[in-house]
Amino acid sequence: MKTIIEPFKIKAVEPLRLTSRDERRALIAEAGYNLFNLRAEDVLIDLLTDSGTAAMSQEQWAAVMRGDEAYAGSRSFYEFESKIREITNLKHVIPTHQGRAAERILFSVALRPGQVVPSNNHFDTTRANIEFQRAEAIDLVIPEGKVPALEHPFKGNLDVARLEKLIAERGAKNIPLCMLTVTNNTGGGQPVSLENIRAVSQVCRKHGIPFFLDACRFAENAYFIKLREPGQAERTPLEIARDMFRHADGCTMSAKKDGLANIGGFIALNDDAWARDMRNLLILTEGFPTYGGLAGRDLAAIARGLEEVLDEDYLRYRLACVRYLGDHLTRLGVPIVRPPGGHAVFVDARAMLSHIPPGELPGQALSCALYVEGGIRSVEIGTVMFGRRDPESGREIVADMDLVRLAIPRRVYTQSHVDYVIEVFEELVRRKDDIRGLAFEYQPPFLRHFTARFRPIAA
Ligand code: F0G
């Protein structure tokens, strides 16, 4: 059978509101050409993020009804803990309300000012939480991971030689932990191989550096390993995931991704002293250690989600869906980060709209054009997000790349929704030369992409 179908049928439906192109033109102008300012109701296909946007299953909704809301010692917590232990084999499981809360608590306990934390690529909240402790976040992804058009099976791998060099230069005592983001979101949702996880862990062990996974998309990463790494094809995703975690001393996780839940996260780790300090911090801001800022029903939904996310039929469909979108865009001549990642397709807007100079924000311009043309919401990952204004000249210091991410929510859209997205791109490719650049009209001092406003640059 050629077509990989959605391995589910739909029991509850949420209507989509169709809008006209004229309506969308007015709405995006009103939003200051910033898609974060749109009402979700005015969006037809929302590819802003795969985080917290999954559709839960009938078993998860049933688990919600069974959630135990006891303040301390909730049954749902023990289900959550036991599922996480089954996958990670890590001793302490500490629930948090989402991934960045896990990061804040981990780094508050582990970091001192001036220390460094290497990773393949730190996600922005991870980097921000490290910098908030006045420590340094260092990205060591392999060189292949930085070339959008280059095909490579594990573009998320960390450059082990550069890690050794960093340890030699800065000293192991200044590196309180090393991380690996699986899959590597900032680098295009690209996987990390088991071999690389093992190699990084060996270097860390040799120098006594704790090794943590940012495990948001661990199941997608495990399935890429099954598909692409020699000798892994016969193993189940759970076996591979357990092998990934076997090399780690701990992890942070946003359950809003591969937890198949709408909220939640956790830290899991082996170190008793760190775990004790983290639970003390948790009580201060998140809640008692058996709920950590979540309702019992959330813990129950995550426990079930972590089971379903490792289902092979689900993972086969999940990766096929992203690849389908990516390969079709490639066929249309749309330049994307190759190969497509696990949760999203990243379009190289700077290459696609080569008539728009990077200072005129081609990524933002493409995002707005996608909305006006087809009601699709994407997110710019480029100069708007990572560039900055030179305080002296007032000019834009542009980012390395201007990408537009099309993130696919889990189990939400059907193949015809994806076909529709492809058709919208077909139309945009035809008239891409009409798309104009944008200029900032307002920008806040930090995290400017969330609240900035823009104006179109006249022809
Ligand atoms: N780490 C990675 C790799 C992530 O992708 C995210 C979130 C986080 C940590 C933080 O988790 O949102 O639960 O606090 N990524 C979302 C995204 C927001 O759209 O890529 P959180």
Short mmCIF file of C-alpha atoms and ligand atoms in Angstrom, two decimals:
data_model
loop_
_atom_site.label_atom_id
_atom_site.label_comp_id
_atom_site.label_asym_id
_atom_site.label_seq_id
_atom_site.Cartn_x
_atom_site.Cartn_y
_atom_site.Cartn_z
CA MET A 1 0.00 0.00 0.00
CA LYS A 2 1.48 3.34 -1.04
CA THR A 3 -0.54 5.87 0.93
CA ILE A 4 0.27 6.16 4.62
CA ILE A 5 -3.11 7.07 6.07
CA GLU A 6 -4.00 8.83 9.32
CA PRO A 7 -4.16 5.90 11.79
CA PHE A 8 -7.28 7.28 13.49
CA LYS A 9 -10.78 8.42 12.70
CA ILE A 10 -12.36 11.62 13.92
CA LYS A 11 -14.85 11.60 16.81
CA ALA A 12 -15.13 15.28 17.74
CA VAL A 13 -14.79 18.06 15.21
CA GLU A 14 -13.84 21.71 15.54
CA PRO A 15 -15.13 23.95 12.77
CA LEU A 16 -12.79 26.08 10.69
CA ARG A 17 -13.86 29.58 9.66
CA LEU A 18 -13.30 30.46 6.03
CA THR A 19 -12.34 34.06 5.30
CA SER A 20 -11.91 35.93 2.02
CA ARG A 21 -8.62 37.29 0.74
CA ASP A 22 -9.92 40.87 1.24
CA GLU A 23 -10.84 40.12 4.84
CA ARG A 24 -7.39 38.65 5.46
CA ARG A 25 -5.70 41.64 3.88
CA ALA A 26 -7.51 43.91 6.35
CA LEU A 27 -6.88 41.58 9.30
CA ILE A 28 -3.12 41.32 8.73
CA ALA A 29 -2.82 45.11 8.33
CA GLU A 30 -4.73 45.54 11.60
CA ALA A 31 -2.34 43.03 13.21
CA GLY A 32 0.63 45.22 12.19
CA TYR A 33 1.78 42.40 9.84
CA ASN A 34 2.59 40.30 12.89
CA LEU A 35 0.87 36.89 12.87
CA PHE A 36 1.08 36.62 16.67
CA ASN A 37 -1.47 39.46 16.79
CA LEU A 38 -4.11 37.56 14.80
CA ARG A 39 -7.04 35.91 16.50
CA ALA A 40 -6.79 32.14 16.01
CA GLU A 41 -10.39 32.20 14.74
CA ASP A 42 -9.23 34.23 11.75
CA VAL A 43 -6.69 31.53 10.82
CA LEU A 44 -7.68 28.60 8.60
CA ILE A 45 -4.65 26.29 8.95
CA ASP A 46 -2.58 27.12 12.03
CA LEU A 47 1.03 25.99 11.60
CA LEU A 48 2.41 28.48 14.14
CA THR A 49 3.56 25.67 16.43
CA ASP A 50 3.30 21.96 17.19
CA SER A 51 3.42 22.83 20.91
CA GLY A 52 0.29 22.25 22.98
CA THR A 53 -1.78 21.98 19.81
CA ALA A 54 -2.19 18.18 19.59
CA ALA A 55 -5.56 16.45 19.43
CA MET A 56 -5.98 14.13 22.41
CA SER A 57 -7.27 10.60 21.94
CA GLN A 58 -10.40 9.01 23.41
CA GLU A 59 -8.18 7.23 25.96
CA GLN A 60 -6.60 10.53 27.00
CA TRP A 61 -10.01 12.15 27.45
CA ALA A 62 -11.08 9.13 29.48
CA ALA A 63 -7.91 9.56 31.56
CA VAL A 64 -8.89 13.21 32.11
CA MET A 65 -12.14 12.04 33.71
CA ARG A 66 -10.21 9.61 35.88
CA GLY A 67 -7.63 12.22 36.94
CA ASP A 68 -7.03 12.24 40.69
CA GLU A 69 -7.00 15.82 41.98
CA ALA A 70 -5.51 15.05 45.40
CA TYR A 71 -3.08 17.78 46.45
CA ALA A 72 -0.47 15.28 47.63
CA GLY A 73 0.24 11.75 46.43
CA SER A 74 -2.28 11.79 43.57
CA ARG A 75 -2.75 8.46 41.79
CA SER A 76 -2.33 10.31 38.48
CA PHE A 77 1.14 11.41 39.58
CA TYR A 78 2.18 7.80 40.19
CA GLU A 79 0.91 6.82 36.71
CA PHE A 80 2.86 9.73 35.23
CA GLU A 81 6.01 8.86 37.17
CA SER A 82 5.82 5.20 36.29
CA LYS A 83 5.37 5.86 32.55
CA ILE A 84 8.32 8.27 32.53
CA ARG A 85 10.47 5.80 34.45
CA GLU A 86 9.55 3.04 32.01
CA ILE A 87 10.82 5.15 29.09
CA THR A 88 13.77 6.94 30.70
CA ASN A 89 14.80 4.66 33.59
CA LEU A 90 15.64 7.89 35.47
CA LYS A 91 15.14 7.87 39.22
CA HIS A 92 13.48 11.20 40.10
CA VAL A 93 10.50 12.55 38.15
CA ILE A 94 9.52 16.17 38.82
CA PRO A 95 6.41 17.54 37.06
CA THR A 96 6.33 21.15 35.82
CA HIS A 97 3.69 23.22 34.02
CA GLN A 98 5.71 23.23 30.77
CA GLY A 99 9.21 22.83 29.34
CA ARG A 100 10.62 26.24 30.21
CA ALA A 101 9.65 25.80 33.88
CA ALA A 102 11.71 22.59 33.90
CA GLU A 103 14.59 24.55 32.34
CA ARG A 104 14.38 27.38 34.85
CA ILE A 105 14.45 24.97 37.78
CA LEU A 106 17.27 22.84 36.35
CA PHE A 107 19.49 25.82 35.57
CA SER A 108 18.72 27.60 38.87
CA VAL A 109 20.08 24.56 40.68
CA ALA A 110 22.90 23.55 38.33
CA LEU A 111 24.46 26.80 37.06
CA ARG A 112 26.74 29.47 38.48
CA PRO A 113 27.48 32.78 36.70
CA GLY A 114 30.18 32.50 34.05
CA GLN A 115 29.72 28.75 33.45
CA VAL A 116 28.93 27.28 30.00
CA VAL A 117 26.33 24.81 28.77
CA PRO A 118 26.99 23.22 25.37
CA SER A 119 24.26 21.67 23.19
CA ASN A 120 23.69 20.89 19.51
CA ASN A 121 21.37 23.92 19.37
CA HIS A 122 19.69 25.38 22.42
CA PHE A 123 16.04 26.24 21.89
CA ASP A 124 15.34 29.96 22.61
CA THR A 125 13.73 29.42 26.04
CA THR A 126 16.61 27.11 27.01
CA ARG A 127 19.17 29.70 25.96
CA ALA A 128 17.25 32.48 27.72
CA ASN A 129 17.05 30.48 30.96
CA ILE A 130 20.80 29.76 30.84
CA GLU A 131 21.59 33.43 30.17
CA PHE A 132 19.22 34.44 32.97
CA GLN A 133 21.63 32.62 35.35
CA ARG A 134 24.42 34.71 33.76
CA ALA A 135 25.89 31.57 32.21
CA GLU A 136 26.68 30.98 28.54
CA ALA A 137 24.76 28.77 26.07
CA ILE A 138 26.97 27.35 23.32
CA ASP A 139 25.73 25.67 20.11
CA LEU A 140 27.94 22.90 18.71
CA VAL A 141 25.83 21.36 15.95
CA ILE A 142 27.82 19.61 13.16
CA PRO A 143 28.72 21.85 10.18
CA GLU A 144 26.27 19.92 7.93
CA GLY A 145 23.48 21.05 10.28
CA LYS A 146 23.95 24.65 9.17
CA VAL A 147 23.55 24.13 5.40
CA PRO A 148 19.82 24.17 4.57
CA ALA A 149 19.95 22.37 1.21
CA LEU A 150 22.39 19.63 2.29
CA GLU A 151 20.95 16.11 2.72
CA HIS A 152 22.26 14.27 5.81
CA PRO A 153 20.43 11.67 7.93
CA PHE A 154 21.32 13.18 11.32
CA LYS A 155 21.75 16.91 10.89
CA GLY A 156 21.00 17.40 14.58
CA ASN A 157 24.23 15.68 15.70
CA LEU A 158 26.63 17.51 18.00
CA ASP A 159 30.21 18.02 16.83
CA VAL A 160 32.08 15.82 19.32
CA ALA A 161 35.53 17.20 18.42
CA ARG A 162 34.33 20.73 19.17
CA LEU A 163 32.91 19.53 22.49
CA GLU A 164 36.33 18.06 23.43
CA LYS A 165 37.95 21.34 22.42
CA LEU A 166 35.48 23.38 24.49
CA ILE A 167 36.14 21.20 27.54
CA ALA A 168 39.91 21.61 27.06
CA GLU A 169 39.58 25.40 26.73
CA ARG A 170 37.05 26.15 29.45
CA GLY A 171 37.73 23.29 31.88
CA ALA A 172 35.25 20.57 32.87
CA LYS A 173 34.57 22.29 36.21
CA ASN A 174 33.07 25.25 34.32
CA ILE A 175 30.67 23.01 32.41
CA PRO A 176 28.06 21.89 34.95
CA LEU A 177 26.11 19.99 32.30
CA CYS A 178 25.93 19.27 28.58
CA MET A 179 22.65 19.01 26.66
CA LEU A 180 21.35 17.56 23.42
CA THR A 181 18.04 18.69 21.91
CA VAL A 182 16.17 15.76 20.33
CA THR A 183 15.03 16.46 17.70
CA ASN A 184 16.97 19.66 17.10
CA ASN A 185 14.16 22.21 16.74
CA THR A 186 16.24 25.31 16.07
CA GLY A 187 18.27 23.41 13.46
CA GLY A 188 15.16 22.38 11.51
CA GLY A 189 13.65 19.56 13.62
CA GLN A 190 16.59 17.35 12.62
CA PRO A 191 17.32 14.11 14.48
CA VAL A 192 20.36 13.07 16.51
CA SER A 193 21.73 9.54 15.97
CA LEU A 194 22.08 6.98 18.73
CA GLU A 195 25.75 6.81 17.89
CA ASN A 196 26.11 10.57 18.49
CA ILE A 197 24.15 10.40 21.76
CA ARG A 198 26.50 7.62 22.88
CA ALA A 199 29.63 9.53 21.81
CA VAL A 200 28.58 12.76 23.55
CA SER A 201 27.69 10.84 26.68
CA GLN A 202 31.09 9.09 26.70
CA VAL A 203 32.95 12.39 26.45
CA CYS A 204 30.81 13.82 29.27
CA ARG A 205 31.35 10.75 31.49
CA LYS A 206 35.11 10.91 30.91
CA HIS A 207 35.15 14.46 32.24
CA GLY A 208 32.51 13.98 34.95
CA ILE A 209 30.01 16.30 33.23
CA PRO A 210 26.31 15.42 33.68
CA PHE A 211 24.57 14.82 30.34
CA PHE A 212 20.94 15.88 29.81
CA LEU A 213 18.51 15.47 26.91
CA ASP A 214 16.03 18.19 25.97
CA ALA A 215 13.56 15.45 25.18
CA CYS A 216 10.56 17.42 23.79
CA ARG A 217 10.45 15.35 20.59
CA PHE A 218 12.17 12.14 21.75
CA ALA A 219 9.70 9.80 20.04
CA GLU A 220 10.08 11.45 16.64
CA ASN A 221 13.84 11.26 17.14
CA ALA A 222 13.59 7.55 18.04
CA TYR A 223 11.64 6.82 14.86
CA PHE A 224 14.20 8.63 12.70
CA ILE A 225 16.83 6.38 14.31
CA LYS A 226 14.76 3.33 13.39
CA LEU A 227 14.43 4.52 9.79
CA ARG A 228 17.95 5.79 9.22
CA GLU A 229 20.51 4.31 11.57
CA PRO A 230 22.16 1.02 10.57
CA GLY A 231 21.08 -1.91 12.73
CA GLN A 232 18.03 -0.17 14.25
CA ALA A 233 15.27 -1.14 11.80
CA GLU A 234 14.02 -4.14 13.78
CA ARG A 235 13.73 -2.40 17.13
CA THR A 236 10.56 -0.82 18.55
CA PRO A 237 10.43 2.96 19.16
CA LEU A 238 10.25 2.24 22.90
CA GLU A 239 13.42 0.14 22.78
CA ILE A 240 15.23 2.88 20.89
CA ALA A 241 13.92 5.61 23.20
CA ARG A 242 15.11 3.62 26.23
CA ASP A 243 18.50 3.32 24.60
CA MET A 244 18.61 7.11 24.03
CA PHE A 245 17.83 7.79 27.70
CA ARG A 246 20.21 5.06 28.94
CA HIS A 247 23.10 7.35 28.09
CA ALA A 248 21.65 10.39 29.89
CA ASP A 249 21.87 11.50 33.52
CA GLY A 250 18.68 13.48 33.17
CA CYS A 251 16.27 15.28 30.85
CA THR A 252 13.91 18.20 30.56
CA MET A 253 10.71 17.75 28.61
CA SER A 254 7.84 19.81 27.32
CA ALA A 255 4.92 17.37 27.25
CA LYS A 256 3.22 19.83 24.85
CA LYS A 257 5.12 18.10 22.05
CA ASP A 258 5.67 14.34 22.27
CA GLY A 259 3.56 14.14 25.44
CA LEU A 260 0.58 14.60 23.07
CA ALA A 261 -0.91 16.92 25.69
CA ASN A 262 -1.99 20.55 25.66
CA ILE A 263 0.07 21.54 28.70
CA GLY A 264 2.75 20.05 30.96
CA GLY A 265 6.37 19.09 31.29
CA PHE A 266 8.88 17.50 33.62
CA ILE A 267 12.46 17.06 34.75
CA ALA A 268 13.79 13.53 35.26
CA LEU A 269 17.22 12.82 36.71
CA ASN A 270 19.34 10.47 38.79
CA ASP A 271 21.21 12.85 41.08
CA ASP A 272 19.68 12.86 44.58
CA ALA A 273 21.09 16.21 45.75
CA TRP A 274 20.03 18.08 42.60
CA ALA A 275 16.58 16.47 42.78
CA ARG A 276 16.14 17.59 46.39
CA ASP A 277 17.10 21.20 45.55
CA MET A 278 14.82 21.18 42.50
CA ARG A 279 11.83 19.95 44.52
CA ASN A 280 12.42 22.75 47.02
CA LEU A 281 12.38 25.31 44.21
CA LEU A 282 9.36 23.62 42.64
CA ILE A 283 7.35 24.10 45.84
CA LEU A 284 8.20 27.80 45.79
CA THR A 285 6.75 28.54 42.34
CA GLU A 286 5.14 25.51 40.67
CA GLY A 287 3.53 23.47 43.42
CA PHE A 288 3.88 20.36 45.54
CA PRO A 289 6.20 17.72 43.98
CA THR A 290 3.36 15.37 43.04
CA TYR A 291 1.62 17.93 40.82
CA GLY A 292 4.13 20.69 39.96
CA GLY A 293 1.72 23.27 38.55
CA LEU A 294 -0.50 20.76 36.75
CA ALA A 295 -3.93 19.36 37.52
CA GLY A 296 -4.13 15.63 38.24
CA ARG A 297 -6.05 15.24 34.98
CA ASP A 298 -3.14 16.80 33.05
CA LEU A 299 -0.73 14.27 34.57
CA ALA A 300 -3.11 11.48 33.57
CA ALA A 301 -3.41 12.75 29.98
CA ILE A 302 0.39 13.01 29.65
CA ALA A 303 0.94 9.50 31.02
CA ARG A 304 -1.38 8.16 28.35
CA GLY A 305 0.08 10.47 25.66
CA LEU A 306 3.59 9.16 26.32
CA GLU A 307 2.30 5.66 25.66
CA GLU A 308 0.51 6.57 22.41
CA VAL A 309 3.35 8.66 21.00
CA LEU A 310 5.58 5.57 20.79
CA ASP A 311 3.03 3.66 18.70
CA GLU A 312 4.67 2.71 15.40
CA ASP A 313 1.62 3.38 13.23
CA TYR A 314 1.36 6.84 14.74
CA LEU A 315 5.06 7.64 14.25
CA ARG A 316 5.09 6.29 10.68
CA TYR A 317 2.15 8.56 9.84
CA ARG A 318 3.62 11.52 11.74
CA LEU A 319 6.95 11.58 9.92
CA ALA A 320 5.31 10.72 6.58
CA CYS A 321 3.00 13.71 6.95
CA VAL A 322 5.89 16.17 7.42
CA ARG A 323 7.91 14.53 4.64
CA TYR A 324 4.90 14.69 2.28
CA LEU A 325 4.63 18.45 2.76
CA GLY A 326 8.41 18.93 2.47
CA ASP A 327 8.83 16.80 -0.65
CA HIS A 328 5.93 18.48 -2.42
CA LEU A 329 7.35 21.92 -1.68
CA THR A 330 10.74 20.77 -2.99
CA ARG A 331 9.05 19.58 -6.17
CA LEU A 332 7.48 23.02 -6.59
CA GLY A 333 10.97 24.52 -6.38
CA VAL A 334 10.42 25.98 -2.91
CA PRO A 335 13.79 25.88 -1.11
CA ILE A 336 13.47 24.16 2.28
CA VAL A 337 15.78 22.79 4.96
CA ARG A 338 16.47 19.27 3.66
CA PRO A 339 15.54 16.63 4.55
CA PRO A 340 12.24 17.65 6.22
CA GLY A 341 12.41 17.36 10.02
CA GLY A 342 10.12 15.56 12.46
CA HIS A 343 7.62 18.24 13.38
CA ALA A 344 7.94 20.97 10.76
CA VAL A 345 9.07 22.04 7.34
CA PHE A 346 11.38 25.06 7.34
CA VAL A 347 11.19 27.18 4.18
CA ASP A 348 14.28 29.16 3.20
CA ALA A 349 12.50 32.48 2.62
CA ARG A 350 15.71 34.37 1.85
CA ALA A 351 16.38 32.02 -1.07
CA MET A 352 12.76 31.86 -2.22
CA LEU A 353 12.24 35.64 -2.17
CA SER A 354 15.71 36.55 -3.39
CA HIS A 355 14.42 39.91 -4.66
CA ILE A 356 13.83 41.01 -1.03
CA PRO A 357 17.08 41.96 0.75
CA PRO A 358 17.46 40.35 4.23
CA GLY A 359 17.12 43.80 5.85
CA GLU A 360 13.58 43.95 4.42
CA LEU A 361 12.58 40.80 6.28
CA PRO A 362 11.84 38.16 3.61
CA GLY A 363 10.71 35.61 6.23
CA GLN A 364 8.12 37.92 7.71
CA ALA A 365 7.03 38.92 4.19
CA LEU A 366 6.52 35.26 3.21
CA SER A 367 4.58 34.53 6.43
CA CYS A 368 2.23 37.43 5.71
CA ALA A 369 1.81 36.39 2.08
CA LEU A 370 0.89 32.83 3.18
CA TYR A 371 -1.77 34.26 5.42
CA VAL A 372 -3.25 36.62 2.85
CA GLU A 373 -3.18 34.00 0.11
CA GLY A 374 -4.56 31.04 2.07
CA GLY A 375 -5.25 31.89 5.72
CA ILE A 376 -2.20 29.86 6.78
CA ARG A 377 -0.31 30.93 9.90
CA SER A 378 3.41 30.11 10.07
CA VAL A 379 6.24 31.62 12.08
CA GLU A 380 9.29 33.55 10.93
CA ILE A 381 12.55 32.17 12.31
CA GLY A 382 15.06 34.66 11.01
CA THR A 383 15.92 38.33 11.25
CA VAL A 384 12.74 39.31 13.09
CA MET A 385 13.35 36.63 15.75
CA PHE A 386 17.14 36.59 15.98
CA GLY A 387 18.37 39.81 14.34
CA ARG A 388 18.62 43.13 16.13
CA ARG A 389 18.79 46.83 15.46
CA ASP A 390 22.24 48.40 15.59
CA PRO A 391 21.81 51.09 18.28
CA GLU A 392 24.28 53.40 16.52
CA SER A 393 23.34 53.22 12.83
CA GLY A 394 19.70 52.17 13.39
CA ARG A 395 20.25 49.51 10.72
CA GLU A 396 19.09 45.90 10.98
CA ILE A 397 21.77 43.35 11.89
CA VAL A 398 20.36 40.35 10.06
CA ALA A 399 20.24 36.72 11.25
CA ASP A 400 22.23 33.89 9.60
CA MET A 401 19.11 32.61 7.87
CA ASP A 402 15.59 33.78 7.16
CA LEU A 403 13.40 30.71 7.58
CA VAL A 404 9.64 30.28 7.84
CA ARG A 405 8.54 27.31 9.93
CA LEU A 406 5.43 25.33 9.04
CA ALA A 407 4.94 23.27 12.22
CA ILE A 408 2.40 20.48 12.02
CA PRO A 409 0.17 19.99 15.09
CA ARG A 410 -0.09 16.31 16.04
CA ARG A 411 -3.18 14.37 14.83
CA VAL A 412 -5.02 17.60 13.97
CA TYR A 413 -4.98 18.09 10.20
CA THR A 414 -5.79 15.62 7.42
CA GLN A 415 -3.95 15.06 4.18
CA SER A 416 -6.36 17.35 2.32
CA HIS A 417 -5.43 20.19 4.67
CA VAL A 418 -1.80 19.56 3.78
CA ASP A 419 -2.69 19.40 0.05
CA TYR A 420 -4.34 22.78 0.45
CA VAL A 421 -1.15 24.23 1.98
CA ILE A 422 0.79 22.89 -1.02
CA GLU A 423 -1.66 24.56 -3.42
CA VAL A 424 -1.26 27.88 -1.64
CA PHE A 425 2.50 27.58 -2.11
CA GLU A 426 1.99 26.75 -5.79
CA GLU A 427 0.15 30.06 -6.19
CA LEU A 428 2.81 31.98 -4.23
CA VAL A 429 5.61 30.51 -6.33
CA ARG A 430 3.80 31.81 -9.41
CA ARG A 431 3.59 35.36 -8.17
CA LYS A 432 6.47 35.57 -5.72
CA ASP A 433 7.99 38.60 -7.42
CA ASP A 434 4.94 40.63 -6.34
CA ILE A 435 5.65 39.96 -2.65
CA ARG A 436 7.13 43.07 -1.03
CA GLY A 437 9.47 43.44 1.93
CA LEU A 438 8.52 44.86 5.33
CA ALA A 439 10.03 47.41 7.70
CA PHE A 440 9.71 47.61 11.49
CA GLU A 441 7.24 50.23 12.66
CA TYR A 442 7.65 49.34 16.34
CA GLN A 443 9.98 46.96 18.15
CA PRO A 444 10.27 46.18 21.86
CA PRO A 445 13.70 45.87 23.56
CA PHE A 446 13.73 42.03 23.76
CA LEU A 447 11.89 39.01 22.30
CA ARG A 448 10.76 41.46 19.66
CA HIS A 449 9.04 38.97 17.35
CA PHE A 450 6.07 38.55 19.70
CA THR A 451 4.92 42.17 19.76
CA ALA A 452 6.68 44.03 16.92
CA ARG A 453 4.64 45.87 14.26
CA PHE A 454 5.58 46.28 10.62
CA ARG A 455 4.63 48.20 7.48
CA PRO A 456 4.93 47.07 3.87
CA ILE A 457 7.68 48.72 1.84
CA ALA A 458 6.12 50.46 -1.20
CA ALA A 459 6.99 49.12 -4.65
N1 F0G B 1 12.85 22.88 24.15
C1 F0G B 1 12.49 22.77 22.85
C2 F0G B 1 13.37 22.01 21.90
C3 F0G B 1 11.31 23.37 22.40
O1 F0G B 1 10.97 23.26 21.11
C4 F0G B 1 10.49 24.07 23.32
C5 F0G B 1 9.27 24.75 22.87
C6 F0G B 1 10.90 24.14 24.66
C7 F0G B 1 12.08 23.52 25.04
C8 F0G B 1 10.10 24.88 25.71
O2 F0G B 1 8.95 24.20 26.03
O3 F0G B 1 7.07 25.73 25.34
O4 F0G B 1 6.70 23.87 26.97
O5 F0G B 1 7.99 25.87 27.64
N2 F0G B 1 8.99 24.96 21.66
C9 F0G B 1 7.77 25.57 21.13
C10 F0G B 1 7.91 25.75 19.63
C11 F0G B 1 7.30 26.78 21.83
O6 F0G B 1 7.01 26.39 19.03
O7 F0G B 1 8.87 25.26 19.04
P1 F0G B 1 7.61 24.97 26.51
#
